[in-house]
Short mmCIF file of C-alpha atoms in Angstrom, two decimals:
data_model
loop_
_atom_site.label_atom_id
_atom_site.label_comp_id
_atom_site.label_asym_id
_atom_site.label_seq_id
_atom_site.Cartn_x
_atom_site.Cartn_y
_atom_site.Cartn_z
CA MET A 1024 10.94 33.87 22.50
CA PRO A 1025 13.72 33.22 19.95
CA GLU A 1026 16.19 30.42 20.58
CA ILE A 1027 19.53 31.44 22.01
CA VAL A 1028 21.57 29.22 19.70
CA ASP A 1029 23.21 31.40 17.08
CA GLU A 1030 22.32 30.10 13.60
CA LYS A 1031 24.24 32.78 11.72
CA PRO A 1032 27.34 31.82 9.75
CA ALA A 1033 30.54 31.83 11.75
CA GLY A 1034 32.09 35.27 12.17
CA GLN A 1035 28.89 37.35 11.86
CA THR A 1036 28.23 37.74 15.58
CA ALA A 1037 30.89 38.47 18.14
CA PRO A 1038 31.03 36.13 21.18
CA ARG A 1039 30.39 39.02 23.57
CA GLU A 1040 27.27 40.01 21.63
CA ARG A 1041 26.02 36.41 21.74
CA VAL A 1042 26.42 36.12 25.49
CA GLN A 1043 24.77 39.53 25.97
CA ASP A 1044 21.84 38.31 23.88
CA ALA A 1045 21.68 35.15 25.99
CA LEU A 1046 21.68 37.24 29.19
CA ALA A 1047 18.89 39.43 27.81
CA ASP A 1048 16.83 36.33 26.92
CA ILE A 1049 17.32 34.76 30.35
CA THR A 1050 16.39 37.95 32.24
CA ALA A 1051 13.35 38.44 29.99
CA LEU A 1052 12.21 34.89 30.73
CA LEU A 1053 12.73 35.44 34.46
CA ARG A 1054 10.58 38.60 34.36
CA LYS A 1055 7.93 36.83 32.31
CA ASN A 1056 7.91 33.87 34.69
CA ARG A 1057 7.49 36.09 37.73
CA LEU A 1058 4.64 37.93 36.03
CA VAL A 1059 2.80 34.76 34.93
CA GLU A 1060 3.26 33.00 38.25
CA GLY A 1061 2.10 36.13 40.07
CA LEU A 1062 -1.08 36.30 37.96
CA VAL A 1063 -1.80 32.59 38.48
CA HIS A 1064 -1.26 32.96 42.23
CA GLU A 1065 -3.56 36.01 42.33
CA GLN A 1066 -6.32 34.20 40.42
CA ALA A 1067 -5.93 31.18 42.67
CA ALA A 1068 -6.46 33.35 45.73
CA ASN A 1069 -9.84 34.52 44.36
CA VAL A 1070 -11.15 31.03 43.45
CA PRO A 1071 -12.26 28.64 46.22
CA ASP A 1072 -11.10 25.38 44.53
CA SER A 1073 -7.68 25.27 46.18
CA GLY A 1074 -6.66 21.80 44.96
CA ARG A 1075 -7.22 22.66 41.30
CA ASN A 1076 -5.53 26.03 41.73
CA GLU A 1077 -2.41 24.46 43.26
CA LEU A 1078 -2.24 22.03 40.34
CA VAL A 1079 -2.47 24.85 37.79
CA GLU A 1080 0.17 26.86 39.66
CA THR A 1081 2.51 23.86 39.77
CA LEU A 1082 2.08 23.15 36.06
CA VAL A 1083 2.81 26.78 35.14
CA THR A 1084 5.92 26.78 37.32
CA LYS A 1085 7.19 23.53 35.79
CA GLN A 1086 6.56 24.82 32.27
CA ASN A 1087 8.45 28.03 32.94
CA LYS A 1088 11.38 26.14 34.47
CA ALA A 1089 11.50 23.80 31.49
CA ILE A 1090 11.76 26.72 29.06
CA LEU A 1091 14.57 28.30 31.08
CA GLN A 1092 16.39 25.00 31.40
CA ARG A 1093 16.21 24.44 27.65
CA HIS A 1094 17.84 27.80 27.07
CA LEU A 1095 20.57 27.10 29.65
CA ASP A 1096 21.35 23.69 28.14
CA GLN A 1097 22.19 25.37 24.83
CA LEU A 1098 24.81 27.66 26.40
CA HIS A 1099 28.51 27.04 26.94
CA SER A 1100 29.56 26.73 30.59
CA ALA A 1101 31.50 30.01 30.38
CA ASP A 1102 28.35 31.78 29.13
CA VAL A 1103 26.27 30.33 31.96
CA ALA A 1104 28.94 31.57 34.38
CA TYR A 1105 28.74 35.06 32.85
CA ILE A 1106 24.95 35.08 33.26
CA LEU A 1107 25.17 33.95 36.89
CA GLU A 1108 27.61 36.78 37.64
CA ALA A 1109 25.20 39.32 36.13
CA LEU A 1110 22.14 38.31 38.20
CA PRO A 1111 21.11 39.33 41.73
CA LEU A 1112 21.49 36.62 44.35
CA ASP A 1113 17.89 35.31 44.37
CA GLU A 1114 17.71 35.04 40.57
CA ARG A 1115 21.26 33.64 40.44
CA LEU A 1116 20.35 30.77 42.78
CA TYR A 1117 17.10 30.15 40.88
CA ILE A 1118 19.06 29.74 37.63
CA TRP A 1119 21.78 27.71 39.38
CA ASP A 1120 19.15 25.16 40.47
CA LEU A 1121 18.13 24.70 36.83
CA VAL A 1122 21.66 23.91 35.63
CA LYS A 1123 22.21 20.20 35.02
CA ALA A 1124 24.22 18.61 37.82
CA ASP A 1125 26.89 17.23 35.48
CA ARG A 1126 27.81 20.82 34.48
CA ASP A 1127 28.14 22.19 38.02
CA GLY A 1128 31.89 21.61 38.24
CA GLU A 1129 32.68 23.25 34.89
CA ILE A 1130 30.63 26.31 35.76
CA LEU A 1131 32.13 26.66 39.25
CA ILE A 1132 35.55 26.83 37.60
CA GLU A 1133 34.40 29.58 35.21
CA VAL A 1134 32.69 31.95 37.66
CA SER A 1135 34.54 34.58 39.66
CA ASP A 1136 35.68 33.77 43.19
CA ALA A 1137 33.09 36.03 44.78
CA VAL A 1138 30.15 34.50 42.87
CA ARG A 1139 31.52 30.97 43.37
CA GLU A 1140 31.26 31.48 47.12
CA SER A 1141 27.53 32.21 46.88
CA LEU A 1142 26.91 29.16 44.67
CA ILE A 1143 28.89 26.78 46.88
CA SER A 1144 27.06 27.99 49.99
CA SER A 1145 23.75 26.93 48.38
CA MET A 1146 24.92 23.33 47.74
CA ASP A 1147 25.04 20.41 50.16
CA THR A 1148 28.02 18.13 50.64
CA ASP A 1149 26.84 15.41 48.24
CA GLU A 1150 26.22 17.94 45.47
CA LEU A 1151 29.66 19.49 45.93
CA VAL A 1152 31.40 16.11 45.90
CA ALA A 1153 29.53 15.06 42.74
CA ALA A 1154 30.40 18.33 41.01
CA THR A 1155 34.07 18.20 42.00
CA GLU A 1156 34.62 14.56 41.02
CA THR A 1157 33.95 15.41 37.35
CA LEU A 1158 36.95 17.77 37.20
CA ASP A 1159 40.64 17.21 36.50
CA ALA A 1160 43.16 17.42 39.34
CA ASP A 1161 44.32 20.94 38.41
CA ASP A 1162 40.72 22.22 38.37
CA ILE A 1163 39.96 20.58 41.71
CA ALA A 1164 43.01 22.32 43.15
CA GLU A 1165 41.61 25.66 41.96
CA LEU A 1166 38.31 24.99 43.73
CA ALA A 1167 39.87 23.56 46.88
CA PRO A 1168 40.26 26.83 48.87
CA ASP A 1169 36.50 27.48 48.53
CA LEU A 1170 35.32 23.97 49.42
CA PRO A 1171 34.57 22.66 52.94
CA GLN A 1172 37.18 20.26 54.32
CA GLU A 1173 34.74 17.33 54.47
CA VAL A 1174 34.08 17.74 50.74
CA MET A 1175 37.79 17.66 49.94
CA ASP A 1176 38.23 14.57 52.13
CA ASP A 1177 35.48 12.74 50.22
CA VAL A 1178 36.92 13.82 46.87
CA PHE A 1179 40.39 12.59 47.85
CA GLN A 1180 39.02 9.20 48.78
CA SER A 1181 37.07 8.88 45.51
CA LEU A 1182 40.02 9.62 43.20
CA PRO A 1183 42.37 6.98 41.75
CA VAL A 1184 45.84 6.90 43.30
CA GLU A 1185 47.50 8.68 40.35
CA GLU A 1186 44.98 11.54 40.29
CA ARG A 1187 45.21 11.79 44.08
CA GLU A 1188 48.94 12.39 43.82
CA GLN A 1189 48.41 14.92 41.03
CA LEU A 1190 45.87 16.77 43.16
CA ARG A 1191 48.21 16.80 46.15
CA ALA A 1192 50.98 18.17 43.94
CA ALA A 1193 48.73 20.85 42.39
CA MET A 1194 47.56 22.03 45.82
CA SER A 1195 51.15 22.50 47.01
CA PHE A 1196 51.76 25.51 44.76
CA ASP A 1197 50.95 29.14 45.52
CA ASP A 1198 48.54 30.90 43.17
CA ASP A 1199 51.31 32.92 41.57
CA MET A 1200 53.51 29.92 40.71
CA VAL A 1201 53.81 28.11 37.39
CA GLY A 1202 52.68 24.90 39.11
CA ALA A 1203 49.30 26.49 39.85
CA LEU A 1204 48.74 26.96 36.09
CA MET A 1205 49.97 23.48 35.20
CA ASP A 1206 47.84 20.54 34.04
CA PHE A 1207 48.85 16.88 33.81
CA GLU A 1208 47.57 16.10 30.31
CA ASP A 1209 51.00 16.10 28.70
CA LEU A 1210 51.48 13.44 25.99
CA GLN A 1211 54.89 11.76 26.26
CA VAL A 1212 56.80 9.69 23.68
CA ARG A 1213 60.22 8.03 23.60
CA PRO A 1214 62.97 9.26 21.25
CA ASP A 1215 63.74 5.81 19.77
CA ILE A 1216 60.31 4.98 18.29
CA THR A 1217 59.01 5.78 14.81
CA LEU A 1218 56.38 8.34 13.92
CA GLU A 1219 54.08 5.47 12.88
CA VAL A 1220 54.13 4.18 16.46
CA VAL A 1221 53.38 7.69 17.72
CA LEU A 1222 50.39 7.97 15.38
CA ARG A 1223 49.03 4.61 16.55
CA TYR A 1224 49.45 5.79 20.14
CA LEU A 1225 47.47 8.96 19.45
CA ARG A 1226 44.65 7.04 17.75
CA ARG A 1227 43.96 5.27 21.02
CA PHE A 1228 42.50 8.51 22.40
CA ASP A 1229 38.89 9.50 21.78
CA GLU A 1230 40.24 13.04 21.44
CA LEU A 1231 43.50 14.79 22.19
CA PRO A 1232 43.78 16.98 25.29
CA SER A 1233 42.81 20.61 24.74
CA GLN A 1234 45.54 22.92 23.38
CA THR A 1235 47.72 20.01 22.23
CA ASP A 1236 50.15 21.34 19.63
CA GLN A 1237 53.18 19.20 20.50
CA LEU A 1238 54.23 15.97 22.18
CA PHE A 1239 56.98 15.84 24.78
CA VAL A 1240 59.94 13.55 24.16
CA VAL A 1241 61.30 12.01 27.38
CA ASP A 1242 63.69 9.23 28.34
CA ARG A 1243 62.78 6.34 30.61
CA GLY A 1244 63.36 8.52 33.64
CA GLU A 1245 60.88 11.07 32.21
CA LYS A 1246 63.65 13.63 31.72
CA LEU A 1247 62.64 16.10 29.02
CA LEU A 1248 64.71 15.70 25.84
CA GLY A 1249 62.74 17.77 23.34
CA VAL A 1250 59.34 18.33 21.73
CA LEU A 1251 57.63 16.86 18.68
CA PRO A 1252 55.25 19.40 17.09
CA LEU A 1253 52.11 17.88 15.57
CA ASN A 1254 52.75 19.59 12.21
CA THR A 1255 56.16 17.89 12.10
CA LEU A 1256 54.58 14.54 13.00
CA ILE A 1257 52.01 14.80 10.21
CA VAL A 1258 54.24 15.83 7.28
CA ASN A 1259 57.18 13.45 7.87
CA ASP A 1260 57.61 9.86 6.74
CA PRO A 1261 55.96 7.47 9.27
CA GLU A 1262 59.15 5.38 9.34
CA THR A 1263 61.18 8.34 10.63
CA VAL A 1264 62.51 8.02 14.17
CA VAL A 1265 61.29 10.63 16.67
CA GLU A 1266 64.82 11.56 17.73
CA SER A 1267 65.70 12.72 14.20
CA VAL A 1268 62.84 15.24 13.93
CA MET A 1269 62.29 16.37 17.52
CA ARG A 1270 63.23 19.93 18.47
CA PRO A 1271 64.51 21.58 21.63
CA PRO A 1272 61.63 23.29 23.46
CA PRO A 1273 61.51 27.10 23.01
CA VAL A 1274 61.18 27.37 26.78
CA LYS A 1275 61.15 25.07 29.81
CA LEU A 1276 59.22 26.34 32.81
CA LEU A 1277 60.18 25.42 36.36
CA GLN A 1278 57.21 24.43 38.50
CA HIS A 1279 58.14 26.72 41.41
CA GLU A 1280 58.99 29.89 39.47
CA LYS A 1281 56.61 32.82 39.20
CA ALA A 1282 53.65 32.56 36.84
CA ASP A 1283 54.64 35.95 35.41
CA VAL A 1284 57.61 34.19 33.81
CA ALA A 1285 55.24 31.84 31.99
CA ALA A 1286 53.05 34.73 30.84
CA SER A 1287 56.06 36.59 29.44
CA ALA A 1288 57.33 33.44 27.67
CA PHE A 1289 53.95 32.75 26.04
CA GLU A 1290 53.77 36.34 24.81
CA ARG A 1291 57.37 36.43 23.57
CA TYR A 1292 57.37 33.08 21.73
CA ASP A 1293 53.65 32.89 20.74
CA LEU A 1294 53.27 29.54 22.50
CA VAL A 1295 50.22 27.30 22.70
CA SER A 1296 51.71 24.98 25.32
CA ALA A 1297 55.00 24.68 27.20
CA PRO A 1298 56.57 21.89 29.28
CA VAL A 1299 56.95 22.22 33.05
CA VAL A 1300 59.91 20.51 34.70
CA ASP A 1301 61.32 20.13 38.19
CA THR A 1302 64.86 21.01 39.25
CA ASN A 1303 66.10 17.68 37.82
CA ASP A 1304 64.64 18.46 34.38
CA LYS A 1305 61.96 15.79 34.86
CA LEU A 1306 58.73 16.53 33.01
CA VAL A 1307 55.92 17.07 35.54
CA GLY A 1308 53.21 18.68 33.40
CA ARG A 1309 52.48 21.42 30.92
CA VAL A 1310 51.07 24.95 30.82
CA THR A 1311 48.61 25.92 28.07
CA VAL A 1312 47.73 29.28 26.59
CA ASP A 1313 44.17 29.28 27.97
CA GLU A 1314 45.47 29.04 31.54
CA VAL A 1315 47.99 31.81 30.88
CA LEU A 1316 45.29 34.06 29.44
CA ASP A 1317 43.13 33.45 32.52
CA PHE A 1318 46.08 34.30 34.76
CA VAL A 1319 46.87 37.51 32.86
CA LYS A 1320 43.23 38.57 32.94
CA GLU A 1321 42.94 37.86 36.65
CA ARG A 1322 46.19 39.68 37.41
CA GLY A 1323 45.02 42.72 35.43
CA GLN A 1324 41.72 42.80 37.32
CA GLU A 1325 43.56 42.51 40.64
CA GLU A 1326 45.79 45.47 39.76
CA VAL A 1327 42.80 47.61 38.80
CA LEU A 1328 41.10 46.75 42.10
CA ALA A 1329 44.31 47.26 44.07
CA GLN A 1330 44.89 50.72 42.63
CA ALA A 1331 41.41 51.67 43.80
CA GLY A 1332 42.12 50.31 47.28
CA LEU A 1333 39.86 47.23 47.05
CA ARG A 1334 41.21 44.16 48.82
CA GLU A 1335 39.64 41.55 46.54
CA GLU A 1336 37.22 41.01 43.69
CA GLU A 1337 33.69 41.87 44.76
CA ASP A 1338 30.38 40.38 43.72
CA VAL A 1339 28.43 43.39 42.44
CA PHE A 1340 25.31 41.94 44.09
CA ALA A 1341 27.03 41.10 47.37
CA SER A 1342 25.50 42.11 50.67
CA VAL A 1343 26.10 45.58 52.06
CA TRP A 1344 28.23 44.16 54.89
CA LYS A 1345 30.53 42.19 52.57
CA SER A 1346 31.02 45.20 50.32
CA PHE A 1347 31.76 47.37 53.35
CA ARG A 1348 34.43 44.94 54.62
CA ASN A 1349 36.09 44.95 51.20
CA ARG A 1350 36.27 48.73 50.95
CA TRP A 1351 36.66 50.22 54.42
CA ALA A 1352 40.44 49.87 54.91
CA TRP A 1353 41.66 52.16 52.16
CA LEU A 1354 38.77 54.55 52.72
CA ALA A 1355 40.03 54.91 56.29
CA ILE A 1356 43.55 55.60 55.02
CA ASN A 1357 42.14 58.10 52.53
CA LEU A 1358 40.26 59.81 55.36
CA VAL A 1359 43.49 60.16 57.35
CA THR A 1360 45.37 61.61 54.38
CA ALA A 1361 42.51 64.01 53.65
CA PHE A 1362 42.60 65.14 57.26
CA ILE A 1363 46.36 65.74 56.98
CA ALA A 1364 45.80 67.83 53.84
CA SER A 1365 43.16 69.86 55.65
CA ARG A 1366 45.55 70.52 58.53
CA VAL A 1367 48.22 71.69 56.06
CA ILE A 1368 45.70 74.21 54.75
CA GLY A 1369 44.83 75.15 58.34
CA ILE A 1370 48.44 76.15 58.99
CA PHE A 1371 48.09 78.89 56.37
CA GLU A 1372 44.62 80.15 57.32
CA ASP A 1373 45.92 83.68 57.92
CA SER A 1374 47.61 83.79 54.52
CA ILE A 1375 44.42 82.64 52.76
CA ALA A 1376 42.38 85.21 54.68
CA GLN A 1377 44.68 87.99 53.47
CA LEU A 1378 44.83 86.77 49.86
CA VAL A 1379 41.62 84.94 48.87
CA ALA A 1380 43.02 84.10 45.42
CA LEU A 1381 45.13 81.40 47.08
CA ALA A 1382 42.00 79.39 47.90
CA ALA A 1383 41.00 79.38 44.23
CA LEU A 1384 44.43 78.45 42.85
CA MET A 1385 45.74 75.84 45.32
CA PRO A 1386 43.48 72.96 44.06
CA ILE A 1387 45.01 73.39 40.60
CA VAL A 1388 48.53 72.79 41.87
CA ALA A 1389 47.47 69.73 43.90
CA GLY A 1390 45.30 68.29 41.09
CA ILE A 1391 47.97 68.52 38.38
CA GLY A 1392 50.51 66.96 40.72
CA GLY A 1393 48.17 64.07 41.48
CA ASN A 1394 47.55 63.38 37.81
CA SER A 1395 51.26 63.44 37.03
CA GLY A 1396 52.06 61.12 39.94
CA ASN A 1397 49.40 58.64 38.84
CA GLN A 1398 50.87 58.61 35.33
CA THR A 1399 54.31 57.79 36.76
CA ILE A 1400 53.01 55.05 39.05
CA THR A 1401 50.89 53.45 36.32
CA MET A 1402 53.87 53.30 33.96
CA ILE A 1403 56.19 51.85 36.61
CA VAL A 1404 53.70 49.27 37.92
CA ARG A 1405 53.08 48.05 34.38
CA ALA A 1406 56.81 47.85 33.59
CA HIS A 1407 57.43 45.95 36.83
CA ALA A 1408 54.64 43.48 36.03
CA LEU A 1409 56.26 42.82 32.65
CA GLY A 1410 59.65 42.25 34.30
CA GLN A 1411 61.21 45.26 32.57
CA ILE A 1412 62.66 46.90 35.70
CA GLN A 1413 65.84 45.40 37.15
CA SER A 1414 66.93 46.20 40.70
CA GLY A 1415 69.85 48.40 39.62
CA TYR A 1416 67.84 50.72 37.39
CA TRP A 1417 65.52 52.43 39.87
CA GLY A 1418 67.94 55.37 40.11
CA LYS A 1419 67.86 55.87 36.33
CA LEU A 1420 64.06 55.75 36.40
CA LEU A 1421 64.01 58.40 39.12
CA GLY A 1422 66.32 60.67 37.13
CA LYS A 1423 64.25 60.28 33.98
CA GLU A 1424 60.96 60.99 35.79
CA ILE A 1425 62.42 64.09 37.48
CA GLY A 1426 63.51 65.33 34.05
CA VAL A 1427 60.00 64.80 32.67
CA ALA A 1428 58.55 66.57 35.72
CA LEU A 1429 60.85 69.59 35.27
CA LEU A 1430 59.92 69.92 31.61
CA ASN A 1431 56.21 69.62 32.34
CA GLY A 1432 56.60 72.01 35.26
CA VAL A 1433 58.27 74.69 33.16
CA VAL A 1434 55.69 74.40 30.34
CA TRP A 1435 52.50 74.15 32.38
CA GLY A 1436 53.78 76.24 35.30
CA THR A 1437 54.55 79.11 32.95
CA LEU A 1438 51.11 78.80 31.36
CA LEU A 1439 49.28 78.71 34.70
CA GLY A 1440 51.44 81.54 36.07
CA ALA A 1441 50.45 83.69 33.09
CA MET A 1442 46.76 82.86 33.62
CA ALA A 1443 47.04 83.72 37.32
CA TYR A 1444 48.56 87.10 36.34
CA LEU A 1445 45.75 87.74 33.83
CA PHE A 1446 43.02 86.90 36.37
CA TYR A 1447 44.46 88.64 39.43
CA GLY A 1448 46.88 91.22 38.00
CA ARG A 1449 49.82 90.32 40.25
CA VAL A 1450 53.13 89.28 38.72
CA ALA A 1451 54.38 87.80 42.00
CA LEU A 1452 51.31 85.56 42.25
CA GLY A 1453 51.96 84.25 38.75
CA GLY A 1454 55.58 83.53 39.67
CA VAL A 1455 54.58 81.68 42.85
CA MET A 1456 52.06 79.63 40.84
CA ALA A 1457 54.69 78.64 38.29
CA LEU A 1458 57.31 77.73 40.90
CA ALA A 1459 54.82 75.76 42.99
CA MET A 1460 53.75 73.81 39.92
CA ILE A 1461 57.37 72.85 39.11
CA LEU A 1462 58.12 71.77 42.67
CA ASN A 1463 54.92 69.75 43.08
CA LEU A 1464 55.48 67.91 39.79
CA VAL A 1465 59.00 67.04 40.94
CA LEU A 1466 57.53 65.79 44.23
CA ALA A 1467 55.00 63.71 42.26
CA ALA A 1468 57.81 62.19 40.18
CA VAL A 1469 59.87 61.31 43.27
CA MET A 1470 56.92 59.74 45.08
CA GLY A 1471 55.70 58.05 41.89
CA VAL A 1472 58.97 56.12 41.78
CA ALA A 1473 59.52 55.79 45.54
CA ILE A 1474 56.14 54.27 46.41
CA PRO A 1475 56.37 51.24 44.07
CA TRP A 1476 60.10 50.87 44.82
CA LEU A 1477 59.49 50.66 48.55
CA ARG A 1478 56.65 48.17 48.13
CA VAL A 1479 58.78 45.98 45.86
CA ARG A 1480 61.68 46.26 48.31
CA PHE A 1481 59.50 44.90 51.10
CA GLY A 1482 57.98 42.15 48.93
CA LYS A 1483 54.57 43.80 48.46
CA ASP A 1484 52.48 44.30 45.33
CA PRO A 1485 53.37 47.81 44.05
CA ALA A 1486 49.87 48.30 42.63
CA ILE A 1487 47.98 48.01 45.91
CA GLY A 1488 46.68 51.38 47.06
CA SER A 1489 49.25 53.25 44.98
CA SER A 1490 46.78 55.83 43.65
CA VAL A 1491 45.58 56.59 47.20
CA LEU A 1492 49.14 57.10 48.45
CA ILE A 1493 50.32 59.26 45.55
CA THR A 1494 47.21 61.44 45.76
CA ALA A 1495 47.79 61.94 49.48
CA CYS A 1496 51.41 63.00 48.89
CA THR A 1497 50.69 65.39 46.04
CA ASP A 1498 47.65 66.94 47.75
CA SER A 1499 49.37 67.64 51.06
CA GLY A 1500 52.67 68.47 49.39
CA GLY A 1501 51.05 70.68 46.76
CA PHE A 1502 49.12 72.67 49.34
CA PHE A 1503 52.19 73.09 51.54
CA ILE A 1504 54.46 74.15 48.66
CA PHE A 1505 52.01 76.64 47.14
CA LEU A 1506 50.76 78.17 50.36
CA GLY A 1507 54.28 78.23 51.83
CA LEU A 1508 55.69 80.09 48.82
CA ALA A 1509 52.74 82.48 48.81
CA THR A 1510 53.26 83.21 52.52
CA ILE A 1511 56.96 83.94 51.97
CA PHE A 1512 56.69 86.05 48.81
CA LEU A 1513 53.19 87.55 48.92
CA VAL A 1514 51.79 87.73 52.45
#
């Protein structure tokens, strides 16, 4: 079996390809181990010398575990997390037991919430405390909601006073606040010292904190005065005073404002790190680009799940019951809306019986309306997430979307009306098809704006269940509009 460590020159193999290769190697070893151990166990059952057979079986098992452990030791914690997420529960726990204990905390931070729950449930209190104690305060705060209370109590008692206060502060923020993304590894310097003093201060560290691109200049009250970029520190005369070369920060983040603000600032100004201050402008920490990227990725995944009506991220190998609990709510809503659509059709049973062509054409009207409504909602949800929609502009958005719907309705309604005439030879049917298409697209535009607006108005996430709601409106509305017009003008 080839080693997992990539010996190719940098840039020849993409990271995703490397981790996929690692996953393939681990799963191949697992299959091989099961096969070998099964053969040894089968041979042992046919040979009477049970003591010798147990020894052979134990040696084979230990050898297989050692090979797997050697492969795991060569992988980055994020890659091990990826592999754990891709394995069924029994194999996941088998691999988790082979991971070195001093890496448990790092890997628990990297795995998804759903998989983390299964790993934590397999660990005892002492193991969880040992894993958590190796982490920084901000990482412990991220794990805290998933840990038993007795574990958190032990961790609190084991931390130094300063880290204990940092942990208490980090746990006070909601997940969507800047403070939840913040770490406490900010390097502070005074404005009245020379760059030579700053350099001597930095040399005291074994290594600088990750994502350090600037130092934060503060006064004796820790009020933020400016920033000192490392490239400025390096190229200037060591005798230069910090105050003369420091710069105002491109952005200062407030610890209680929404994390979306931080994400937008990092994108707009191409930041690596940014200071976090309280309402008195006192420096309390920093946010780094890796945390922002994790937040953006997580938010994007949540929106995808929400649009499909899933309440939370789901472990693909979760039990049937857990998956059912995650999915049933919006399926129930979808069932109700489907029933409403069926009753709308039932109202016009006599019309359909007299003109069977209506049954063939009505799904087209509803389907096109649903697609158009989903386009509108997707665009608006994205714009809202980026902070591009202000409260006074919803009316303009509605007018613009109605205009787009009318144009689409005229173009595609005319086309579908002509096709209906060609297939069924009735001009009136073609006209009804065209008019129904225009009206249903206008309905889709109105609901495509109204649904996210109402959810935002009531403080809800506009992405949650939006596709289910818009489909329900355009299906029922499309059927009612088309069949109603056909009843009036044709039947």
